[in-house]
Short mmCIF file of N, CA, C and O in Angstrom, two decimals:
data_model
loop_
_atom_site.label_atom_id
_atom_site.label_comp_id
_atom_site.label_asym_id
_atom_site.label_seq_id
_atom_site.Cartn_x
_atom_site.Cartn_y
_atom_site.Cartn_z
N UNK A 1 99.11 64.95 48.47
CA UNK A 1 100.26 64.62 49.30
C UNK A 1 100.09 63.17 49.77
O UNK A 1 99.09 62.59 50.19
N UNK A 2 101.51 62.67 49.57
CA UNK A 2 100.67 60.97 50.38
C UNK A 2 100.70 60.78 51.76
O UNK A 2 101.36 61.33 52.63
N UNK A 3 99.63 59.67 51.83
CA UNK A 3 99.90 59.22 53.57
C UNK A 3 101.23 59.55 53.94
O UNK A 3 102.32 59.41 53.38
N UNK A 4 100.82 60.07 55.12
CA UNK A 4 102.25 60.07 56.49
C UNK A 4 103.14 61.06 55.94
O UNK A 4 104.26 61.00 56.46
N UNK A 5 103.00 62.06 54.95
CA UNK A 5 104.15 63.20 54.73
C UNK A 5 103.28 64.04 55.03
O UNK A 5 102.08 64.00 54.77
N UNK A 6 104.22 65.31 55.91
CA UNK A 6 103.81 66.05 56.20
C UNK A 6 104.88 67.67 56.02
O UNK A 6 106.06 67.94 56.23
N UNK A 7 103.93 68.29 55.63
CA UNK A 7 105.44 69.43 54.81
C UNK A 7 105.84 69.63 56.60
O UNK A 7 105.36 69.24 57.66
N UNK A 8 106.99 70.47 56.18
CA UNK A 8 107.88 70.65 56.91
C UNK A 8 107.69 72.33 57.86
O UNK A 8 107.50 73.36 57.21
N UNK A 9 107.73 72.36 58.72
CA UNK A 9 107.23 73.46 59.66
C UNK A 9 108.28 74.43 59.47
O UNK A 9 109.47 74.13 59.33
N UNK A 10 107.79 75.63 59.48
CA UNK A 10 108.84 76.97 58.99
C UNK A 10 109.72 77.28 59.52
O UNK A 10 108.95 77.34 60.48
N UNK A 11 110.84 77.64 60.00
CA UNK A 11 111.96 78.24 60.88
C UNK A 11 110.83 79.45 61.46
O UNK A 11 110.33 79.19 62.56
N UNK A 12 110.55 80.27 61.03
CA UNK A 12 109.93 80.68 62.18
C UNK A 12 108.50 79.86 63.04
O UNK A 12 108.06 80.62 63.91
N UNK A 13 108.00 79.00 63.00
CA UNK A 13 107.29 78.36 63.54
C UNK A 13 108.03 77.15 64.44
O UNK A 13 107.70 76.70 65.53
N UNK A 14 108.92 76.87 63.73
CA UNK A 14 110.06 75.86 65.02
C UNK A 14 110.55 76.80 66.00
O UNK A 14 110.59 76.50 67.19
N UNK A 15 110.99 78.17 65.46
CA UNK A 15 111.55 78.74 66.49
C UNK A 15 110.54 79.39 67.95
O UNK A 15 110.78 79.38 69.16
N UNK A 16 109.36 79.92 67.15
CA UNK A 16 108.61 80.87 68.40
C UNK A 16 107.46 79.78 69.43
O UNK A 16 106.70 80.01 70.37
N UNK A 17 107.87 78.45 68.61
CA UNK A 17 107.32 77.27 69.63
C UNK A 17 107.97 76.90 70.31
O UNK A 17 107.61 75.95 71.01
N UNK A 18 109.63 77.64 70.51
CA UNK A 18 110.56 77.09 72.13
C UNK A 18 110.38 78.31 72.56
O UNK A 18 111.54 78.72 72.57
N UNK A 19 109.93 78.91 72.80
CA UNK A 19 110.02 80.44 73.09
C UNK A 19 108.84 80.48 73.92
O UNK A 19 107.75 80.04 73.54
N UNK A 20 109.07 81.09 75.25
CA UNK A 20 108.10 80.95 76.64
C UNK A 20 107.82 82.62 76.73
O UNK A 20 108.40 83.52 77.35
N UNK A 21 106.57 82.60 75.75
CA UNK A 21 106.08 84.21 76.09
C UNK A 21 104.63 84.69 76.40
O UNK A 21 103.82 85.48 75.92
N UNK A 22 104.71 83.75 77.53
CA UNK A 22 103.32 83.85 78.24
C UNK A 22 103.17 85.26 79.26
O UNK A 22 102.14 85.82 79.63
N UNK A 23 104.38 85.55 79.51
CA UNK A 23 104.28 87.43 80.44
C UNK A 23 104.07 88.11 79.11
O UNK A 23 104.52 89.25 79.11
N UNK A 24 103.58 87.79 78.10
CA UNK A 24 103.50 89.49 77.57
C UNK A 24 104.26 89.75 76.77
O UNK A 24 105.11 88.88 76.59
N UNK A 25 104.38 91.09 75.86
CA UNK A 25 105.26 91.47 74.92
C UNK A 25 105.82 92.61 76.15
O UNK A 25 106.11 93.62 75.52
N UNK A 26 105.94 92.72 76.83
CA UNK A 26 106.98 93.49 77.92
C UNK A 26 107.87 92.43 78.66
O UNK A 26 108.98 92.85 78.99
N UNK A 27 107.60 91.19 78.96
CA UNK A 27 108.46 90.16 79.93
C UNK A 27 109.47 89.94 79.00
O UNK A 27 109.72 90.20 77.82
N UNK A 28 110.04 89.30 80.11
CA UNK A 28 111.64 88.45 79.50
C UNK A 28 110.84 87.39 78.92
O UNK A 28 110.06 86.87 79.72
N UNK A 29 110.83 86.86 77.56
CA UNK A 29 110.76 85.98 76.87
C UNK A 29 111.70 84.49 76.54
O UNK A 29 112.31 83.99 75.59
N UNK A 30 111.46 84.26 77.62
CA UNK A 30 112.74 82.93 78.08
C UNK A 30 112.73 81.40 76.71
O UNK A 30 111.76 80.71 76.39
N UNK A 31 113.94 81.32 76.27
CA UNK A 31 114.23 79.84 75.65
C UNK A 31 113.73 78.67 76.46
O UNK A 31 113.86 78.57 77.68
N UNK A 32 113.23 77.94 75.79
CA UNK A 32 113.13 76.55 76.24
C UNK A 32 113.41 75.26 76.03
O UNK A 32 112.92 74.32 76.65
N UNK A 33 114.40 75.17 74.91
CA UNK A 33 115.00 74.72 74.18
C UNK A 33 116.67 74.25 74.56
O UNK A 33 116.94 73.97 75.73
N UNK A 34 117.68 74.20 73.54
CA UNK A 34 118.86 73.53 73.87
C UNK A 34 119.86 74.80 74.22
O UNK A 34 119.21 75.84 74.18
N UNK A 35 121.00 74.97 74.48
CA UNK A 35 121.77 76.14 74.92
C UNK A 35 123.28 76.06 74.89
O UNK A 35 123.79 75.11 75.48
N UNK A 36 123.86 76.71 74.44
CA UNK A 36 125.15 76.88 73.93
C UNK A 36 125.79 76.12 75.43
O UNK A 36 124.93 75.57 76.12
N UNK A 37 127.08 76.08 75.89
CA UNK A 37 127.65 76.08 77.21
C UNK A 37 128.16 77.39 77.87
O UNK A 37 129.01 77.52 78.75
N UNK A 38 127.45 78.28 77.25
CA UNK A 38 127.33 79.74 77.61
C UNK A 38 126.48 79.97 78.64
O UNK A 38 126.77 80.58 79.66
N UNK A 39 125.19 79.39 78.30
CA UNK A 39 124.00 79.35 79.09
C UNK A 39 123.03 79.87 77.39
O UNK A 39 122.04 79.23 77.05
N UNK A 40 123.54 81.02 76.55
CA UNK A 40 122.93 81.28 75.88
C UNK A 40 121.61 80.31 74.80
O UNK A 40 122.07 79.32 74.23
N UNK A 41 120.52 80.54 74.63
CA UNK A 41 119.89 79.59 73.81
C UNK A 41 120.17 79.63 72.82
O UNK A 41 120.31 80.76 72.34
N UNK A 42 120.44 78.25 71.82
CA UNK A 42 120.94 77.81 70.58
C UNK A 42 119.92 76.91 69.91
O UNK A 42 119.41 75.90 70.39
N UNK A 43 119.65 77.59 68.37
CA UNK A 43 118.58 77.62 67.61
C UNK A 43 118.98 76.87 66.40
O UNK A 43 119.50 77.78 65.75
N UNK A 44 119.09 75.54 65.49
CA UNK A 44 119.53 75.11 64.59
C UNK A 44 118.61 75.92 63.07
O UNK A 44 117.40 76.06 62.94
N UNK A 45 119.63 76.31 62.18
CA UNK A 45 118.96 76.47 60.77
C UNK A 45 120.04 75.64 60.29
O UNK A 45 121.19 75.45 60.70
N UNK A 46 119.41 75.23 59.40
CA UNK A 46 120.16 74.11 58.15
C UNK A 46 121.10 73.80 58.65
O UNK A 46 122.13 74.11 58.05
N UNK A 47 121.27 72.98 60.07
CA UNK A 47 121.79 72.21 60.23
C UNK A 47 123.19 73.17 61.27
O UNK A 47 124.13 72.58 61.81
N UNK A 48 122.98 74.84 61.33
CA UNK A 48 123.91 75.49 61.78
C UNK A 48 123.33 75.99 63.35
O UNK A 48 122.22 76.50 63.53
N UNK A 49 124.21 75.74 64.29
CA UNK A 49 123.78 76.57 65.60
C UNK A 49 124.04 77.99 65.53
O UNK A 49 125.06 78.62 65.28
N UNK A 50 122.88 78.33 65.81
CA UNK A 50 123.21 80.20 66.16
C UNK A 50 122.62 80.41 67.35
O UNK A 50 122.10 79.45 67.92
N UNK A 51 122.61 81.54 67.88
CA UNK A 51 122.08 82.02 69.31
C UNK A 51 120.42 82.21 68.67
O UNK A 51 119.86 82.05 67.58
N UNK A 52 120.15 82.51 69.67
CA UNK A 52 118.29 82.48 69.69
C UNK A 52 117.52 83.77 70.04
O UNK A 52 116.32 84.00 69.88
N UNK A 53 118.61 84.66 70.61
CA UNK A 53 118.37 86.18 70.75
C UNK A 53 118.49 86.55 69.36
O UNK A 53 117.57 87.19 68.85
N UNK A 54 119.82 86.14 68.45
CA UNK A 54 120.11 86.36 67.27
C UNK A 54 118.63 86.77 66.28
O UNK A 54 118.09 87.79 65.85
N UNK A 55 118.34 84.94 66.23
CA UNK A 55 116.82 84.91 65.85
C UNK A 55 115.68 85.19 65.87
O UNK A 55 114.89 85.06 64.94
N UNK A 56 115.41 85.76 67.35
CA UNK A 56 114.39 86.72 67.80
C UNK A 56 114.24 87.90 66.62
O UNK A 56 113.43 88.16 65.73
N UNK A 57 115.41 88.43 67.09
CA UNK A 57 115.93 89.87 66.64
C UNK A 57 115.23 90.02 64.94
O UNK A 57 114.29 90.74 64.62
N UNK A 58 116.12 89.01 63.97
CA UNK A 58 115.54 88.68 62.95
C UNK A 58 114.67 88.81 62.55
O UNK A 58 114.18 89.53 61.68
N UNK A 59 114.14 87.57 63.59
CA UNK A 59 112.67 87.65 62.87
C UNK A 59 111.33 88.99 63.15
O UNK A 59 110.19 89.04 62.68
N UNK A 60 111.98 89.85 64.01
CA UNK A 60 111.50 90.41 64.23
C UNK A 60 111.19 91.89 63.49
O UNK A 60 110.52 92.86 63.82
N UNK A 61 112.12 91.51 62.17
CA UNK A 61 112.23 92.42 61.36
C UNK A 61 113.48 93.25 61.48
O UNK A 61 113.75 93.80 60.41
N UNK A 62 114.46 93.55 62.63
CA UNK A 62 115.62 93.33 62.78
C UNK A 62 116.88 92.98 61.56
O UNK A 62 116.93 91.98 60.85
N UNK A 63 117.74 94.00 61.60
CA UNK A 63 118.96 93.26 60.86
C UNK A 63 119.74 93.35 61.55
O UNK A 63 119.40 94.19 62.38
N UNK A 64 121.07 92.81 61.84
CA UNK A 64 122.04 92.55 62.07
C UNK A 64 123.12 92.50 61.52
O UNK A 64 123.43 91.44 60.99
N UNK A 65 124.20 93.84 61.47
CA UNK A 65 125.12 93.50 60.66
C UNK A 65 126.18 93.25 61.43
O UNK A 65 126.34 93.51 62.62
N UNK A 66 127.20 92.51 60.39
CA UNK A 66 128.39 91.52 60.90
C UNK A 66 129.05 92.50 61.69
O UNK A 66 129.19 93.72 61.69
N UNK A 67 129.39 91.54 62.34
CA UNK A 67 130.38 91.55 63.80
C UNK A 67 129.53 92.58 64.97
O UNK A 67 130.18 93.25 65.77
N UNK A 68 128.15 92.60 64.95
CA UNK A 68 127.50 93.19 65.71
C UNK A 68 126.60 92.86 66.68
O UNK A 68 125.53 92.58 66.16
N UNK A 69 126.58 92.78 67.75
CA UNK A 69 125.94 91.81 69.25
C UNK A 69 124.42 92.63 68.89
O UNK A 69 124.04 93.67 68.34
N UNK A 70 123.65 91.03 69.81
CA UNK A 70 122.57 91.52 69.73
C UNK A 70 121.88 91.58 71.49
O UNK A 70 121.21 90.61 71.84
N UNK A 71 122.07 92.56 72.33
CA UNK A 71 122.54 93.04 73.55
C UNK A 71 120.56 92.80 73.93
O UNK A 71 119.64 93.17 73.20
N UNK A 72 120.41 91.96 75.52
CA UNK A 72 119.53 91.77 75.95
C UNK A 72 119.12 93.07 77.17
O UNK A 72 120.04 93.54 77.84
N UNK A 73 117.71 93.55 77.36
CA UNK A 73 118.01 94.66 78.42
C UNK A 73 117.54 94.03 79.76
O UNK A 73 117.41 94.64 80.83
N UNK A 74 117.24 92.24 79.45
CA UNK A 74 116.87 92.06 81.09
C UNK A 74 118.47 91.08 81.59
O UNK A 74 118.47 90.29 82.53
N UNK A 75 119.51 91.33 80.88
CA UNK A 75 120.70 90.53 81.03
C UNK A 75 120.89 88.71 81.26
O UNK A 75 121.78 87.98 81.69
N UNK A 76 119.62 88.53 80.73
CA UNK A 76 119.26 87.08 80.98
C UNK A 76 119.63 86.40 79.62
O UNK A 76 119.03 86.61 78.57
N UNK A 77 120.98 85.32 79.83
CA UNK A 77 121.19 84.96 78.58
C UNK A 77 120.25 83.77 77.91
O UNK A 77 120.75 83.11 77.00
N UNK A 78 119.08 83.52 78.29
CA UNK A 78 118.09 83.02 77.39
C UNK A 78 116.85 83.58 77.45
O UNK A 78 115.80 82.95 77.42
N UNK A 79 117.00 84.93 77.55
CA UNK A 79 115.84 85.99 77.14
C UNK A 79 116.13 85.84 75.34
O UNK A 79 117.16 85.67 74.70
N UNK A 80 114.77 85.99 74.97
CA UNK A 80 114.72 86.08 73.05
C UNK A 80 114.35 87.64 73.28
O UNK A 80 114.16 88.38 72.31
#
């Protein structure tokens, strides 16, 4: 590889590095990152904004099918 390139960091490794989950896999897992004018957190892939609960969900092994919310249980719209 030459000087000064450096591959490119994974969508899931950009994503769970804004992600504040120092309480635990039981806490609200708060965004830290940029946010819709919803309040909701907003997560870029290829260049597209999506929500960041969305992405959680995902990556979490999670599917999501269309036209289907992905509903938080601490009602905090930048809980992941």
């Amino acid at each position: 590889m030459p000087t000064g390139v450096y591959p490119r960091p994974s969508i899931e490794s950009r994503f769970w590095s804004k992600v504040d989950r120092r309480g635990g896999p039981d806490a609200c897992w708060g965004w830290m990152a940029g946010t819709f004018g919803n309040g909701y957190g907003q997560f870029k892939i290829r260049g597209r904004a999506v929500r960041a609960s969305r992405v959680a969900h995902e990556l979490g092994g999670g599917t999501i099918p269309y036209g289907w919310l992905v509903c938080h249980h601490c009602d905090n719209p930048l809980c992941c």
